[in-house]
Amino acid sequence: MNESWLFPLHEYQQRVAKIRAYMQERDISLLLIDQTEFLFYLTRFGISENMYRACLLPLTGDPVMVFRAMDERAFSENSWITDTVTFHDWQDPLAVLADTVRARGWESATLGIDFDSYCMTINRFQRLQAMLPQIQVKDFSGVLKQLRTRKIPQEIECIKQSAAANDQAIREVVAEMGVGKTERQAVATAFCMPTCRNGRWSRAISCILKWFPLNAATAPRSCVR
């Protein structure tokens, strides 16, 4: 088990099995997952949509993650998935996704898509259909949302710890703020004190502190007037 994982590998394997049971029930051979919360639920990688990214989960075989090359290190540190396809910023993410589907022999699959996903816009949906004309699309809405509501004991404990850390952060921010204090000082108080004491340390946090030292919190606001 990777130190950065919240839960052991078998928990993610069980999640895959539960999703596949619904896929089989709906006669779906390939599932596209792109909404942030659902990606985190399945892959342990929940980056926001700076560029389009998605996980392809076949009914049998390993899942494939398609994402921005810049995020490769963060993904490898946090996810259990090893089969990945990355793209550069000048490439079309949707075209790379379609190429991946064809390269894996899934171009005639029955593709499940969450029609409620805020990442699958009408434009993307239509482009994907044009790129993969043999694909039959079926709605997978509601399934992942329902599965995410069922929390295991470890998740509940993580939620409790997170809520306590956030409550402490708010208390310390309120105590530190006053006339003449800046928004940056509030951020420094909330992040660098309770988060570093109570949160999970990572290389990402190390980078933030390296490029945004605490004394930057007292600098004049250059972007806000």
PDB file of N, CA and C in Angstrom, residues 98-151:
ATOM      1  N   ALA A  98     -10.168   9.307 -27.640  1.00  0.00           N
ATOM      2  CA  ALA A  98     -10.723   8.500 -28.730  1.00  0.00           C
ATOM      3  C   ALA A  98      -9.663   7.573 -29.319  1.00  0.00           C
ATOM      4  N   ASP A  99      -8.443   8.072 -29.475  1.00  0.00           N
ATOM      5  CA  ASP A  99      -7.345   7.247 -29.978  1.00  0.00           C
ATOM      6  C   ASP A  99      -7.074   6.076 -29.038  1.00  0.00           C
ATOM      7  N   THR A 100      -7.168   6.347 -27.737  1.00  0.00           N
ATOM      8  CA  THR A 100      -6.946   5.293 -26.742  1.00  0.00           C
ATOM      9  C   THR A 100      -8.014   4.211 -26.841  1.00  0.00           C
ATOM     10  N   VAL A 101      -9.254   4.629 -27.017  1.00  0.00           N
ATOM     11  CA  VAL A 101     -10.356   3.668 -27.168  1.00  0.00           C
ATOM     12  C   VAL A 101     -10.108   2.768 -28.381  1.00  0.00           C
ATOM     13  N   ARG A 102      -9.700   3.372 -29.495  1.00  0.00           N
ATOM     14  CA  ARG A 102      -9.436   2.589 -30.710  1.00  0.00           C
ATOM     15  C   ARG A 102      -8.219   1.676 -30.531  1.00  0.00           C
ATOM     16  N   ALA A 103      -7.179   2.195 -29.895  1.00  0.00           N
ATOM     17  CA  ALA A 103      -5.954   1.420 -29.712  1.00  0.00           C
ATOM     18  C   ALA A 103      -6.188   0.193 -28.835  1.00  0.00           C
ATOM     19  N   ARG A 104      -7.159   0.272 -27.924  1.00  0.00           N
ATOM     20  CA  ARG A 104      -7.452  -0.854 -27.038  1.00  0.00           C
ATOM     21  C   ARG A 104      -8.502  -1.798 -27.630  1.00  0.00           C
ATOM     22  N   GLY A 105      -8.979  -1.479 -28.827  1.00  0.00           N
ATOM     23  CA  GLY A 105      -9.971  -2.337 -29.455  1.00  0.00           C
ATOM     24  C   GLY A 105     -11.375  -2.158 -28.916  1.00  0.00           C
ATOM     25  N   TRP A 106     -11.657  -0.982 -28.374  1.00  0.00           N
ATOM     26  CA  TRP A 106     -12.965  -0.721 -27.770  1.00  0.00           C
ATOM     27  C   TRP A 106     -13.866   0.144 -28.659  1.00  0.00           C
ATOM     28  N   GLU A 107     -13.490   0.320 -29.924  1.00  0.00           N
ATOM     29  CA  GLU A 107     -14.224   1.261 -30.775  1.00  0.00           C
ATOM     30  C   GLU A 107     -15.663   0.840 -31.062  1.00  0.00           C
ATOM     31  N   SER A 108     -15.994  -0.442 -30.820  1.00  0.00           N
ATOM     32  CA  SER A 108     -17.367  -0.914 -31.034  1.00  0.00           C
ATOM     33  C   SER A 108     -18.047  -1.261 -29.714  1.00  0.00           C
ATOM     34  N   ALA A 109     -17.502  -0.765 -28.629  1.00  0.00           N
ATOM     35  CA  ALA A 109     -18.032  -1.086 -27.300  1.00  0.00           C
ATOM     36  C   ALA A 109     -19.358  -0.379 -27.033  1.00  0.00           C
ATOM     37  N   THR A 110     -20.051  -0.878 -26.027  1.00  0.00           N
ATOM     38  CA  THR A 110     -21.211  -0.165 -25.495  1.00  0.00           C
ATOM     39  C   THR A 110     -20.699   0.702 -24.361  1.00  0.00           C
ATOM     40  N   LEU A 111     -20.675   2.002 -24.591  1.00  0.00           N
ATOM     41  CA  LEU A 111     -20.018   2.944 -23.679  1.00  0.00           C
ATOM     42  C   LEU A 111     -21.008   3.543 -22.691  1.00  0.00           C
ATOM     43  N   GLY A 112     -20.699   3.406 -21.429  1.00  0.00           N
ATOM     44  CA  GLY A 112     -21.509   4.033 -20.386  1.00  0.00           C
ATOM     45  C   GLY A 112     -20.958   5.405 -20.039  1.00  0.00           C
ATOM     46  N   ILE A 113     -21.844   6.392 -20.004  1.00  0.00           N
ATOM     47  CA  ILE A 113     -21.469   7.759 -19.642  1.00  0.00           C
ATOM     48  C   ILE A 113     -22.487   8.296 -18.642  1.00  0.00           C
ATOM     49  N   ASP A 114     -21.995   8.960 -17.620  1.00  0.00           N
ATOM     50  CA  ASP A 114     -22.895   9.611 -16.670  1.00  0.00           C
ATOM     51  C   ASP A 114     -23.420  10.878 -17.322  1.00  0.00           C
ATOM     52  N   PHE A 115     -24.674  10.851 -17.736  1.00  0.00           N
ATOM     53  CA  PHE A 115     -25.249  12.006 -18.426  1.00  0.00           C
ATOM     54  C   PHE A 115     -25.408  13.220 -17.508  1.00  0.00           C
ATOM     55  N   ASP A 116     -25.251  13.028 -16.208  1.00  0.00           N
ATOM     56  CA  ASP A 116     -25.321  14.141 -15.264  1.00  0.00           C
ATOM     57  C   ASP A 116     -23.950  14.750 -14.979  1.00  0.00           C
ATOM     58  N   SER A 117     -22.893  14.189 -15.549  1.00  0.00           N
ATOM     59  CA  SER A 117     -21.545  14.676 -15.277  1.00  0.00           C
ATOM     60  C   SER A 117     -21.375  16.115 -15.753  1.00  0.00           C
ATOM     61  N   TYR A 118     -20.859  16.968 -14.875  1.00  0.00           N
ATOM     62  CA  TYR A 118     -20.635  18.362 -15.264  1.00  0.00           C
ATOM     63  C   TYR A 118     -19.403  18.506 -16.167  1.00  0.00           C
ATOM     64  N   CYS A 119     -18.654  17.417 -16.345  1.00  0.00           N
ATOM     65  CA  CYS A 119     -17.496  17.454 -17.238  1.00  0.00           C
ATOM     66  C   CYS A 119     -17.842  17.035 -18.669  1.00  0.00           C
ATOM     67  N   MET A 120     -18.944  16.329 -18.835  1.00  0.00           N
ATOM     68  CA  MET A 120     -19.346  15.882 -20.170  1.00  0.00           C
ATOM     69  C   MET A 120     -20.349  16.889 -20.752  1.00  0.00           C
ATOM     70  N   THR A 121     -19.809  17.936 -21.352  1.00  0.00           N
ATOM     71  CA  THR A 121     -20.664  18.949 -21.960  1.00  0.00           C
ATOM     72  C   THR A 121     -21.304  18.403 -23.237  1.00  0.00           C
ATOM     73  N   ILE A 122     -22.298  19.097 -23.725  1.00  0.00           N
ATOM     74  CA  ILE A 122     -22.949  18.679 -24.974  1.00  0.00           C
ATOM     75  C   ILE A 122     -21.946  18.680 -26.109  1.00  0.00           C
ATOM     76  N   ASN A 123     -21.104  19.695 -26.139  1.00  0.00           N
ATOM     77  CA  ASN A 123     -20.089  19.783 -27.180  1.00  0.00           C
ATOM     78  C   ASN A 123     -19.149  18.580 -27.141  1.00  0.00           C
ATOM     79  N   ARG A 124     -18.673  18.222 -25.971  1.00  0.00           N
ATOM     80  CA  ARG A 124     -17.775  17.075 -25.838  1.00  0.00           C
ATOM     81  C   ARG A 124     -18.482  15.779 -26.232  1.00  0.00           C
ATOM     82  N   PHE A 125     -19.715  15.641 -25.804  1.00  0.00           N
ATOM     83  CA  PHE A 125     -20.471  14.435 -26.114  1.00  0.00           C
ATOM     84  C   PHE A 125     -20.634  14.261 -27.627  1.00  0.00           C
ATOM     85  N   GLN A 126     -20.980  15.340 -28.287  1.00  0.00           N
ATOM     86  CA  GLN A 126     -21.172  15.269 -29.733  1.00  0.00           C
ATOM     87  C   GLN A 126     -19.852  15.005 -30.459  1.00  0.00           C
ATOM     88  N   ARG A 127     -18.770  15.637 -29.997  1.00  0.00           N
ATOM     89  CA  ARG A 127     -17.461  15.404 -30.611  1.00  0.00           C
ATOM     90  C   ARG A 127     -17.010  13.959 -30.415  1.00  0.00           C
ATOM     91  N   LEU A 128     -17.245  13.423 -29.221  1.00  0.00           N
ATOM     92  CA  LEU A 128     -16.851  12.049 -28.929  1.00  0.00           C
ATOM     93  C   LEU A 128     -17.622  11.073 -29.814  1.00  0.00           C
ATOM     94  N   GLN A 129     -18.901  11.327 -30.000  1.00  0.00           N
ATOM     95  CA  GLN A 129     -19.701  10.473 -30.880  1.00  0.00           C
ATOM     96  C   GLN A 129     -19.203  10.542 -32.322  1.00  0.00           C
ATOM     97  N   ALA A 130     -18.794  11.736 -32.764  1.00  0.00           N
ATOM     98  CA  ALA A 130     -18.279  11.892 -34.127  1.00  0.00           C
ATOM     99  C   ALA A 130     -16.940  11.178 -34.299  1.00  0.00           C
ATOM    100  N   MET A 131     -16.123  11.177 -33.259  1.00  0.00           N
ATOM    101  CA  MET A 131     -14.824  10.517 -33.321  1.00  0.00           C
ATOM    102  C   MET A 131     -14.948   8.993 -33.245  1.00  0.00           C
ATOM    103  N   LEU A 132     -15.987   8.519 -32.549  1.00  0.00           N
ATOM    104  CA  LEU A 132     -16.188   7.086 -32.357  1.00  0.00           C
ATOM    105  C   LEU A 132     -17.598   6.706 -32.828  1.00  0.00           C
ATOM    106  N   PRO A 133     -17.840   6.737 -34.121  1.00  0.00           N
ATOM    107  CA  PRO A 133     -19.198   6.545 -34.644  1.00  0.00           C
ATOM    108  C   PRO A 133     -19.785   5.163 -34.387  1.00  0.00           C
ATOM    109  N   GLN A 134     -18.932   4.150 -34.163  1.00  0.00           N
ATOM    110  CA  GLN A 134     -19.442   2.797 -33.940  1.00  0.00           C
ATOM    111  C   GLN A 134     -19.831   2.544 -32.479  1.00  0.00           C
ATOM    112  N   ILE A 135     -19.451   3.452 -31.609  1.00  0.00           N
ATOM    113  CA  ILE A 135     -19.763   3.308 -30.180  1.00  0.00           C
ATOM    114  C   ILE A 135     -21.263   3.477 -29.943  1.00  0.00           C
ATOM    115  N   GLN A 136     -21.815   2.587 -29.139  1.00  0.00           N
ATOM    116  CA  GLN A 136     -23.188   2.752 -28.674  1.00  0.00           C
ATOM    117  C   GLN A 136     -23.143   3.303 -27.251  1.00  0.00           C
ATOM    118  N   VAL A 137     -23.829   4.392 -26.999  1.00  0.00           N
ATOM    119  CA  VAL A 137     -23.755   5.071 -25.702  1.00  0.00           C
ATOM    120  C   VAL A 137     -24.987   4.761 -24.863  1.00  0.00           C
ATOM    121  N   LYS A 138     -24.743   4.473 -23.586  1.00  0.00           N
ATOM    122  CA  LYS A 138     -25.825   4.253 -22.631  1.00  0.00           C
ATOM    123  C   LYS A 138     -25.610   5.129 -21.398  1.00  0.00           C
ATOM    124  N   ASP A 139     -26.709   5.532 -20.794  1.00  0.00           N
ATOM    125  CA  ASP A 139     -26.657   6.408 -19.622  1.00  0.00           C
ATOM    126  C   ASP A 139     -26.283   5.610 -18.370  1.00  0.00           C
ATOM    127  N   PHE A 140     -25.332   6.148 -17.606  1.00  0.00           N
ATOM    128  CA  PHE A 140     -24.903   5.516 -16.353  1.00  0.00           C
ATOM    129  C   PHE A 140     -25.143   6.466 -15.177  1.00  0.00           C
ATOM    130  N   SER A 141     -26.045   7.412 -15.359  1.00  0.00           N
ATOM    131  CA  SER A 141     -26.288   8.434 -14.339  1.00  0.00           C
ATOM    132  C   SER A 141     -26.776   7.823 -13.027  1.00  0.00           C
ATOM    133  N   GLY A 142     -26.315   8.409 -11.936  1.00  0.00           N
ATOM    134  CA  GLY A 142     -26.815   8.051 -10.616  1.00  0.00           C
ATOM    135  C   GLY A 142     -26.088   6.921  -9.925  1.00  0.00           C
ATOM    136  N   VAL A 143     -25.424   6.064 -10.676  1.00  0.00           N
ATOM    137  CA  VAL A 143     -24.796   4.888 -10.070  1.00  0.00           C
ATOM    138  C   VAL A 143     -23.618   5.272  -9.180  1.00  0.00           C
ATOM    139  N   LEU A 144     -22.668   6.011  -9.730  1.00  0.00           N
ATOM    140  CA  LEU A 144     -21.488   6.387  -8.956  1.00  0.00           C
ATOM    141  C   LEU A 144     -21.856   7.316  -7.798  1.00  0.00           C
ATOM    142  N   LYS A 145     -22.826   8.160  -8.032  1.00  0.00           N
ATOM    143  CA  LYS A 145     -23.289   9.042  -6.954  1.00  0.00           C
ATOM    144  C   LYS A 145     -23.839   8.223  -5.790  1.00  0.00           C
ATOM    145  N   GLN A 146     -24.599   7.191  -6.119  1.00  0.00           N
ATOM    146  CA  GLN A 146     -25.168   6.324  -5.088  1.00  0.00           C
ATOM    147  C   GLN A 146     -24.078   5.534  -4.360  1.00  0.00           C
ATOM    148  N   LEU A 147     -23.127   4.998  -5.112  1.00  0.00           N
ATOM    149  CA  LEU A 147     -22.064   4.219  -4.498  1.00  0.00           C
ATOM    150  C   LEU A 147     -21.217   5.077  -3.549  1.00  0.00           C
ATOM    151  N   ARG A 148     -21.000   6.329  -3.909  1.00  0.00           N
ATOM    152  CA  ARG A 148     -20.172   7.213  -3.077  1.00  0.00           C
ATOM    153  C   ARG A 148     -20.827   7.540  -1.732  1.00  0.00           C
ATOM    154  N   THR A 149     -22.145   7.432  -1.670  1.00  0.00           N
ATOM    155  CA  THR A 149     -22.836   7.756  -0.410  1.00  0.00           C
ATOM    156  C   THR A 149     -22.653   6.676   0.650  1.00  0.00           C
ATOM    157  N   ARG A 150     -22.220   5.509   0.237  1.00  0.00           N
ATOM    158  CA  ARG A 150     -22.020   4.401   1.173  1.00  0.00           C
ATOM    159  C   ARG A 150     -20.586   4.449   1.692  1.00  0.00           C
ATOM    160  N   LYS A 151     -20.419   4.978   2.863  1.00  0.00           N
ATOM    161  CA  LYS A 151     -19.080   5.197   3.405  1.00  0.00           C
ATOM    162  C   LYS A 151     -18.611   4.011   4.246  1.00  0.00           C
TER     163      LYS A 151
END
